[in-house]
Amino acid sequence: MTALLKAELLRLVYLLCFFAVIGWLANLTVQFLFIAIAVYLGLHLRNLHKLHRWLKHNPQNYPPNVSGVWEDIAQSIYRLQKQEREAQQNLLGIIQRARESVAALDEAIVLVDSQGNLEWWNAAAEKLLGFKSATDNGKPITNLIRDPAFIEFFERGGGKDALKLPSWTQSNHYVQYEVTRFGTNDRLLIAYDITRLHQLEQIRKDFVANVSHELRTPLTVLSGYVETFVDNDEFPARINRVFAQMQQQTKRMSNLVNDLLLLSRLESDNIKPEAKPVNMTNLLEQLRQEALAYDPDKQHAIMVYVDSPLLLMGIENDLRSAFSNLITNAIKYTPACGAITIRWSHDDKYGYLSVQDNGIGIEQQHIPRLTERFYRVDAARSSATGGTGLGLAIVKHVLLQHQAILNIDSKANVGSTFSCIFPKNLLVEKI
Ligand code: ADP
């Protein structure tokens, strides 16, 4: 039993004894005992009333003057309330500081509720995205940023890669968007001004494109001359070897220049050629002929299977470059008498173009970096095979333009399968 309860019981016992003695003297013990209980109850009711009035009208004030067990209860309530008020104050302080720091950020931060309506945003969002607190609060975000790419990105809830778009409030500005889900489908949108980064990227692209373009003419002239001197009976064998090497190197350089030009074109924001239905049977047959002629000395068995009658909507020349890169890689990185299988197929969700070989394969740690420009597993071997280091970067860009992805499955010394996975909406029936 707690000390508080003991003290309260003692109070009751003293009161009863006191009234019992007076009642005994007056010969009215029972009646006096009733009076004692009534007095006790009355005292409790009075305290209860005081406590109730305090809690109802001004609970933040010091508690009223109550006695017995009530005093302790009132003090406990008062203490709890004080702690709660302090905790609330602290929390408000933290929220205020968080708001102030978010408001001071250069990045636009926007809170969007589960219905897709604007809930809160910082000052940077007003500047970067043009939201106005007076009119835009509670509006659907997709009514304000109407770019279809943004709407698709936002409704998907963002993704691994951020979305880059021209700014809709300032011309010649670029904005990068990221979306994070939290709570019950609420979303946090973060937007940055990436104009400077975009300009630098553009300078890099223009520089590479211009240099490659300028190199093309002198290279054509050089390789033209070298061609006329190769295998010339008038020169001694030593000079012929020099010319053969010059021819090989100029060929490598022009491959490099052509690949760089192709990559620049794929990356450029200029108008893209229109997608048309591509007959995969015809395309793969052409690629098979090219593959047979690529390195006949190796005597690979090159098999082509067209398991799907569907056509692929796309840009035929770009698709040809991408598939051709995968096939020439398979030939290059497979020792003589290997087997190379090229297959076009589809299922309920995707179309697949796969190139499988039983060549040298690739160790796992290299796979994530293979599509980077100039990334080579083994630089010496790649240059020996005449590679530019740009083949898979070209494949990645072509696939990106077709909303497709590249899947690489490979095991060292066993072989590799490179699969281009196209979304179903690009597959069409033959008319
Ligand atoms: P490269 O011009 O060097 O072939 P790519 O971008 O086409 O450049 O390929 C990058 C690297 O990936 C190559 O250097 C090679 O090491 C590796 N690779 C690509 N395809 C295959 C393959 N089928 N088998 C083994 N390794 C491959």
Coordinates of C-alpha atoms and ligand atoms in Angstrom, one line a residue:
M1 CA 0.0 0.0 0.0
T2 CA 1.4 3.4 -0.9
A3 CA 2.2 6.0 1.8
L4 CA -0.4 8.3 0.3
L5 CA -3.2 5.7 0.7
K6 CA -2.0 4.9 4.3
A7 CA -2.2 8.6 5.3
E8 CA -5.6 8.9 3.7
L9 CA -6.9 5.8 5.6
L10 CA -5.4 7.2 8.9
R11 CA -7.3 10.5 8.2
L12 CA -10.5 8.5 7.8
V13 CA -9.8 6.4 11.0
Y14 CA -9.0 9.6 13.1
L15 CA -12.2 11.2 11.9
L16 CA -14.3 8.2 12.6
C17 CA -12.8 7.7 16.1
F18 CA -13.3 11.4 16.9
F19 CA -16.9 11.3 15.9
A20 CA -17.4 7.9 17.6
V21 CA -16.1 9.2 20.9
I22 CA -18.4 12.3 20.8
G23 CA -21.3 10.1 19.6
W24 CA -20.6 7.6 22.5
L25 CA -20.6 10.5 25.0
A26 CA -23.8 11.8 23.5
N27 CA -25.2 8.3 23.3
L28 CA -25.6 8.7 19.5
T29 CA -22.7 6.7 18.2
V30 CA -24.3 5.4 14.9
Q31 CA -25.7 8.9 14.0
F32 CA -22.3 10.5 14.7
L33 CA -20.6 7.9 12.6
F34 CA -22.9 8.7 9.7
I35 CA -22.1 12.4 10.2
A36 CA -18.3 11.5 10.1
I37 CA -18.7 9.7 6.7
A38 CA -20.8 12.6 5.4
V39 CA -18.1 15.1 6.5
Y40 CA -15.4 13.0 4.8
L41 CA -17.4 12.7 1.6
G42 CA -18.2 16.4 1.6
L43 CA -14.4 17.2 2.0
H44 CA -13.7 15.0 -1.0
L45 CA -16.4 16.5 -3.1
R46 CA -15.2 20.0 -2.3
N47 CA -11.6 19.0 -3.4
L48 CA -12.9 17.3 -6.5
H49 CA -14.9 20.4 -7.4
K50 CA -11.9 22.7 -6.9
L51 CA -9.7 20.4 -9.1
H52 CA -12.3 20.2 -11.8
R53 CA -12.7 24.0 -11.9
W54 CA -8.9 24.3 -12.1
L55 CA -8.5 21.8 -14.9
K56 CA -11.4 23.3 -16.9
H57 CA -10.6 27.0 -16.7
N58 CA -6.9 27.5 -16.1
P59 CA -4.9 24.3 -16.0
Q60 CA -1.7 26.1 -16.7
N61 CA -1.9 28.0 -13.4
Y62 CA -0.6 26.6 -10.1
P63 CA -3.1 24.0 -8.7
P64 CA -5.8 25.1 -6.1
N65 CA -5.4 24.6 -2.4
V66 CA -6.7 21.1 -1.9
S67 CA -6.1 18.7 0.9
G68 CA -5.2 15.0 1.4
V69 CA -4.8 12.7 -1.5
W70 CA -6.1 15.4 -3.8
E71 CA -3.1 17.6 -3.2
D72 CA -0.8 15.0 -4.4
I73 CA -2.9 14.2 -7.5
A74 CA -3.1 18.0 -8.3
Q75 CA 0.7 18.3 -8.0
S76 CA 1.3 15.3 -10.2
I77 CA -1.1 16.6 -12.9
Y78 CA 0.5 20.1 -12.7
R79 CA 4.0 18.5 -13.1
L80 CA 3.0 16.4 -16.1
Q81 CA 1.3 19.4 -17.7
K82 CA 4.5 21.4 -17.2
Q83 CA 6.7 18.7 -18.8
E84 CA 4.3 18.4 -21.7
R85 CA 4.3 22.1 -22.2
E86 CA 8.1 22.2 -22.2
A87 CA 8.3 19.2 -24.6
Q88 CA 5.8 21.0 -26.9
Q89 CA 7.9 24.1 -26.7
N90 CA 11.0 22.2 -27.6
L91 CA 9.3 20.5 -30.6
L92 CA 8.0 23.8 -31.9
G93 CA 11.5 25.2 -31.6
I94 CA 12.9 22.2 -33.6
I95 CA 10.1 22.6 -36.2
Q96 CA 10.7 26.3 -36.5
R97 CA 14.5 25.7 -36.9
A98 CA 13.9 23.0 -39.5
R99 CA 11.5 25.3 -41.4
E100 CA 14.0 28.2 -41.2
S101 CA 16.9 26.0 -42.5
V102 CA 14.7 24.5 -45.3
A103 CA 13.5 28.0 -46.2
A104 CA 17.2 29.1 -46.4
L105 CA 18.1 26.3 -48.9
D106 CA 18.8 27.2 -52.5
E107 CA 17.0 24.0 -53.6
A108 CA 13.3 24.2 -53.9
I109 CA 11.5 21.9 -51.4
V110 CA 7.9 21.1 -51.9
L111 CA 5.6 19.0 -49.8
V112 CA 2.8 17.3 -51.8
D113 CA 0.0 15.4 -50.1
S114 CA -1.3 12.0 -51.0
Q115 CA -3.8 13.5 -53.5
G116 CA -1.0 15.3 -55.3
N117 CA -2.0 18.7 -54.0
L118 CA 0.6 21.4 -52.8
E119 CA 0.9 21.5 -49.1
W120 CA 3.9 23.6 -48.3
W121 CA 7.0 24.9 -50.1
N122 CA 10.0 27.1 -49.3
A123 CA 11.1 30.4 -50.7
A124 CA 13.4 28.8 -53.3
A125 CA 10.3 27.0 -54.7
E126 CA 8.6 30.3 -55.3
K127 CA 11.6 31.6 -57.2
L128 CA 12.4 28.4 -59.1
L129 CA 9.0 27.0 -59.8
G130 CA 6.9 30.1 -59.6
F131 CA 4.5 28.9 -56.9
K132 CA 2.5 31.6 -55.1
S133 CA 1.3 31.1 -51.6
A134 CA -1.7 33.3 -52.1
T135 CA -3.2 31.3 -55.0
D136 CA -1.5 27.9 -55.3
N137 CA -1.8 26.4 -51.9
G138 CA -3.9 23.1 -52.2
K139 CA -3.7 23.1 -56.0
P140 CA -2.6 19.8 -57.8
I141 CA 1.1 20.1 -58.6
T142 CA 0.5 18.7 -62.1
N143 CA -1.8 21.7 -62.8
L144 CA 1.2 24.0 -62.2
I145 CA 4.0 22.0 -63.8
R146 CA 2.3 20.7 -66.9
D147 CA 5.2 19.1 -68.8
P148 CA 4.1 15.5 -69.7
A149 CA 7.6 14.2 -68.7
F150 CA 7.2 15.8 -65.3
I151 CA 3.7 14.4 -64.8
E152 CA 4.8 10.9 -65.7
F153 CA 7.9 11.2 -63.4
F154 CA 5.9 12.6 -60.5
E155 CA 3.1 10.0 -60.7
R156 CA 5.6 7.3 -60.9
G157 CA 7.0 8.7 -57.6
G158 CA 10.4 9.6 -59.1
G159 CA 13.0 7.0 -59.8
K160 CA 16.7 6.1 -59.7
D161 CA 17.6 8.9 -62.1
A162 CA 16.5 12.5 -61.5
L163 CA 14.5 14.3 -64.2
K164 CA 16.1 17.2 -66.1
L165 CA 13.8 19.7 -67.9
P166 CA 13.9 23.2 -69.2
S167 CA 12.6 25.6 -66.6
W168 CA 9.0 26.7 -67.2
T169 CA 9.4 30.0 -65.3
Q170 CA 12.7 31.3 -66.8
S171 CA 13.8 30.8 -70.4
N172 CA 17.3 29.2 -71.0
H173 CA 17.3 27.7 -67.5
Y174 CA 17.2 24.0 -66.6
V175 CA 15.8 22.4 -63.5
Q176 CA 16.5 18.9 -62.1
Y177 CA 13.6 17.2 -60.2
E178 CA 13.8 14.5 -57.6
V179 CA 10.8 12.9 -55.8
T180 CA 10.7 10.9 -52.6
R181 CA 7.7 9.2 -51.1
F182 CA 7.0 9.3 -47.4
G183 CA 4.1 8.7 -45.0
T184 CA 1.0 7.5 -46.8
N185 CA 1.8 8.3 -50.4
D186 CA 2.8 11.9 -49.5
R187 CA 5.7 13.1 -51.7
L188 CA 8.6 15.4 -51.2
L189 CA 9.8 17.2 -54.4
I190 CA 13.2 18.6 -54.5
A191 CA 14.2 20.8 -57.5
Y192 CA 17.6 22.4 -58.3
D193 CA 18.7 25.0 -60.9
I194 CA 21.2 23.1 -63.0
T195 CA 21.6 25.7 -65.7
R196 CA 25.4 26.1 -65.1
L197 CA 25.9 22.3 -65.1
H198 CA 23.8 22.0 -68.3
Q199 CA 25.8 24.7 -70.0
L200 CA 29.1 23.0 -69.1
E201 CA 27.7 19.7 -70.3
Q202 CA 26.7 21.4 -73.6
I203 CA 30.2 22.9 -74.0
R204 CA 31.7 19.4 -73.5
K205 CA 29.3 17.9 -76.1
D206 CA 29.9 20.7 -78.6
F207 CA 33.6 20.4 -78.1
V208 CA 33.7 16.7 -78.8
A209 CA 31.3 17.0 -81.7
N210 CA 33.4 19.8 -83.3
V211 CA 36.7 18.2 -82.8
S212 CA 35.5 14.9 -84.2
H213 CA 34.0 16.7 -87.1
E214 CA 37.2 18.6 -87.8
L215 CA 39.3 15.5 -87.6
R216 CA 37.1 13.6 -90.2
T217 CA 38.4 15.4 -93.3
P218 CA 42.2 15.2 -92.6
L219 CA 41.7 11.6 -91.6
T220 CA 39.9 10.8 -94.9
V221 CA 42.7 12.4 -96.9
L222 CA 45.4 10.6 -94.9
S223 CA 43.8 7.1 -95.1
G224 CA 43.2 7.8 -98.9
Y225 CA 46.9 8.3 -99.4
V226 CA 47.9 5.4 -97.1
E227 CA 45.6 3.1 -99.0
T228 CA 47.4 3.8 -102.3
F229 CA 50.8 3.0 -100.8
V230 CA 49.8 -0.2 -99.0
D231 CA 50.9 -3.5 -100.7
N232 CA 52.9 -1.6 -103.3
D233 CA 55.4 -3.9 -105.0
E234 CA 57.8 -1.0 -105.6
F235 CA 58.5 -0.6 -101.8
P236 CA 60.6 -2.9 -99.7
A237 CA 58.8 -5.2 -97.2
R238 CA 59.9 -3.0 -94.3
I239 CA 58.2 0.0 -95.8
N240 CA 55.1 -2.0 -96.7
R241 CA 54.8 -3.1 -93.0
V242 CA 55.0 0.6 -92.0
F243 CA 52.1 1.5 -94.4
A244 CA 50.1 -1.5 -93.2
Q245 CA 50.4 -0.3 -89.7
M246 CA 49.6 3.3 -90.7
Q247 CA 46.5 2.0 -92.4
Q248 CA 45.4 0.0 -89.4
Q249 CA 45.9 3.0 -87.1
T250 CA 44.1 5.5 -89.4
K251 CA 41.2 3.0 -89.6
R252 CA 41.1 2.9 -85.8
M253 CA 41.1 6.7 -85.6
S254 CA 38.3 7.0 -88.1
N255 CA 36.3 4.4 -86.2
L256 CA 36.8 6.4 -83.1
V257 CA 35.8 9.7 -84.8
N258 CA 32.7 8.0 -86.3
D259 CA 31.7 6.6 -82.9
L260 CA 32.2 10.0 -81.2
L261 CA 30.1 11.7 -83.9
L262 CA 27.4 9.1 -83.5
L263 CA 27.4 9.5 -79.7
S264 CA 27.2 13.3 -80.0
R265 CA 24.2 12.9 -82.3
L266 CA 22.5 10.5 -80.0
E267 CA 23.1 12.9 -77.0
S268 CA 22.0 16.1 -78.8
D269 CA 18.7 17.6 -78.0
N270 CA 18.0 18.3 -81.7
I271 CA 15.0 16.9 -83.5
K272 CA 15.2 13.1 -83.6
P273 CA 14.3 11.1 -86.6
E274 CA 10.8 9.7 -86.5
A275 CA 10.4 6.1 -85.2
K276 CA 9.2 3.6 -87.8
P277 CA 8.3 -0.1 -87.6
V278 CA 11.6 -2.0 -88.1
N279 CA 11.4 -5.5 -89.6
M280 CA 13.6 -7.5 -87.3
T281 CA 13.9 -10.5 -89.7
N282 CA 15.4 -8.3 -92.4
L283 CA 17.6 -6.3 -90.0
L284 CA 19.0 -9.5 -88.3
E285 CA 19.7 -11.1 -91.7
Q286 CA 21.7 -8.0 -92.7
L287 CA 23.5 -8.1 -89.4
R288 CA 24.3 -11.8 -89.8
Q289 CA 25.8 -11.1 -93.2
E290 CA 28.0 -8.4 -91.7
A291 CA 28.9 -10.6 -88.8
L292 CA 30.0 -13.4 -91.2
A293 CA 32.2 -11.0 -93.0
Y294 CA 33.7 -9.3 -89.9
D295 CA 36.3 -11.8 -89.0
P296 CA 35.9 -15.0 -91.1
D297 CA 39.3 -16.4 -89.9
K298 CA 37.8 -17.1 -86.5
Q299 CA 35.2 -19.5 -88.0
H300 CA 32.5 -18.7 -85.4
A301 CA 29.1 -20.4 -85.7
I302 CA 26.8 -17.4 -86.0
M303 CA 23.1 -18.3 -85.5
V304 CA 20.1 -16.0 -85.8
Y305 CA 16.7 -16.9 -84.4
V306 CA 13.6 -14.8 -85.0
D307 CA 11.2 -16.2 -82.4
S308 CA 8.8 -13.2 -82.6
P309 CA 6.9 -12.0 -85.6
L310 CA 6.5 -8.5 -84.1
L311 CA 8.1 -5.4 -85.5
L312 CA 10.0 -3.0 -83.3
M313 CA 9.1 0.7 -83.5
G314 CA 12.3 2.7 -83.6
I315 CA 15.1 4.4 -85.5
E316 CA 16.4 1.7 -87.7
N317 CA 19.9 3.1 -88.3
D318 CA 20.5 3.7 -84.6
L319 CA 19.2 0.2 -83.7
R320 CA 21.4 -1.3 -86.3
S321 CA 24.5 0.5 -84.8
A322 CA 23.6 -0.8 -81.3
F323 CA 23.0 -4.4 -82.3
S324 CA 26.0 -4.4 -84.6
N325 CA 28.2 -3.2 -81.7
L326 CA 26.9 -6.1 -79.5
I327 CA 27.5 -8.6 -82.3
T328 CA 31.0 -7.4 -83.2
N329 CA 31.9 -7.4 -79.5
A330 CA 30.7 -11.1 -79.3
I331 CA 33.0 -11.9 -82.3
K332 CA 35.9 -9.9 -80.9
Y333 CA 35.8 -11.4 -77.4
T334 CA 35.2 -15.0 -78.4
P335 CA 38.1 -17.2 -79.3
A336 CA 38.1 -18.9 -82.7
C337 CA 35.4 -21.5 -83.4
G338 CA 33.0 -20.0 -80.8
A339 CA 29.2 -20.0 -81.0
I340 CA 27.3 -16.7 -81.2
T341 CA 23.5 -16.7 -81.0
I342 CA 21.4 -13.7 -81.9
R343 CA 17.8 -13.9 -80.9
W344 CA 14.7 -11.7 -81.3
S345 CA 11.8 -12.7 -79.0
H346 CA 9.0 -11.3 -76.9
D347 CA 6.7 -12.1 -74.0
D348 CA 3.7 -10.4 -72.3
K349 CA 5.7 -7.4 -71.2
Y350 CA 8.8 -6.9 -73.3
G351 CA 10.6 -7.5 -76.6
Y352 CA 14.2 -8.9 -76.3
L353 CA 17.1 -8.7 -78.7
S354 CA 19.9 -10.9 -77.2
V355 CA 23.4 -11.6 -78.3
Q356 CA 24.9 -14.6 -76.6
D357 CA 28.5 -15.9 -76.9
N358 CA 30.7 -18.5 -75.3
G359 CA 33.7 -16.2 -75.2
I360 CA 36.1 -14.9 -72.6
G361 CA 33.2 -13.4 -70.5
I362 CA 33.5 -10.5 -68.0
E363 CA 34.2 -10.6 -64.3
Q364 CA 31.3 -9.3 -62.2
Q365 CA 33.0 -6.2 -60.8
H366 CA 33.4 -4.7 -64.3
I367 CA 29.7 -5.2 -65.4
P368 CA 28.2 -2.0 -63.8
R369 CA 30.8 0.2 -65.5
L370 CA 30.9 -1.4 -69.0
T371 CA 28.6 1.3 -70.6
E372 CA 30.9 4.1 -69.5
R373 CA 32.8 5.8 -72.3
F374 CA 36.3 4.3 -72.8
Y375 CA 35.8 1.8 -70.0
R376 CA 37.7 -1.3 -70.8
V377 CA 38.1 -4.5 -68.9
D378 CA 41.5 -5.0 -70.4
A379 CA 42.8 -2.0 -72.3
A380 CA 45.6 -3.9 -74.1
R381 CA 43.2 -6.6 -75.4
S382 CA 40.6 -4.0 -76.5
S383 CA 43.0 -2.0 -78.6
A384 CA 44.4 -5.2 -80.0
T385 CA 40.9 -6.1 -81.2
G386 CA 40.5 -2.6 -82.7
G387 CA 37.8 -1.5 -80.2
T388 CA 37.2 2.2 -79.5
G389 CA 35.8 1.8 -76.0
L390 CA 32.6 3.5 -77.1
G391 CA 30.6 0.6 -78.4
L392 CA 28.5 -0.1 -75.3
A393 CA 28.1 3.6 -74.5
I394 CA 26.5 3.9 -78.0
V395 CA 24.3 0.8 -77.2
K396 CA 23.2 2.4 -73.9
H397 CA 22.3 5.7 -75.6
V398 CA 20.4 4.1 -78.4
L399 CA 18.4 2.0 -75.9
L400 CA 17.7 5.1 -73.7
Q401 CA 16.1 6.7 -76.8
H402 CA 13.9 3.7 -77.2
Q403 CA 13.0 3.5 -73.5
A404 CA 14.8 0.2 -73.4
I405 CA 17.5 -1.1 -71.1
L406 CA 20.6 -3.3 -71.5
N407 CA 21.0 -6.3 -69.4
I408 CA 24.4 -7.9 -69.1
D409 CA 24.8 -11.5 -67.9
S410 CA 28.3 -12.8 -68.0
K411 CA 30.7 -15.2 -66.4
A412 CA 34.5 -15.1 -66.9
N413 CA 35.7 -17.9 -69.2
V414 CA 32.1 -19.1 -69.9
G415 CA 30.5 -16.4 -72.0
S416 CA 28.2 -13.4 -72.1
T417 CA 24.7 -12.6 -72.9
F418 CA 23.8 -8.9 -73.7
S419 CA 20.0 -8.4 -73.9
C420 CA 18.3 -5.3 -75.1
I421 CA 14.9 -5.2 -73.4
F422 CA 12.2 -3.1 -75.2
P423 CA 8.9 -2.0 -73.6
K424 CA 5.8 -3.7 -75.0
N425 CA 4.4 -0.4 -76.4
L426 CA 7.2 -0.4 -79.0
L427 CA 6.2 -3.8 -80.4
V428 CA 3.8 -3.8 -83.4
E429 CA 2.1 -6.4 -85.5
K430 CA 3.1 -6.8 -89.2
I431 CA 0.5 -4.9 -91.3
Ligands
ADP1 P1 35.5 -1.9 -77.0 O1 35.5 -1.0 -78.2 O2 36.7 -1.8 -76.1 O3 35.0 -3.2 -77.3 P2 32.9 -1.5 -75.7 O4 32.3 -0.4 -75.1 O5 32.2 -2.1 -76.9 O6 34.4 -1.1 -76.1 O7 33.0 -2.7 -74.6 C1 33.6 -2.3 -73.4 C2 34.4 -3.5 -72.8 O8 33.4 -4.5 -72.5 C3 35.3 -4.1 -73.7 O9 36.6 -3.5 -73.6 C4 35.4 -5.6 -73.3 O10 36.4 -5.7 -72.3 C5 34.0 -5.8 -72.6 N1 33.1 -6.6 -73.5 C6 32.1 -6.1 -74.3 N2 31.5 -7.1 -74.9 C7 32.0 -8.3 -74.5 C8 31.8 -9.6 -74.7 N3 30.8 -10.1 -75.6 N4 32.6 -10.6 -74.1 C9 33.5 -10.1 -73.2 N5 33.8 -8.8 -72.9 C10 33.1 -7.9 -73.6

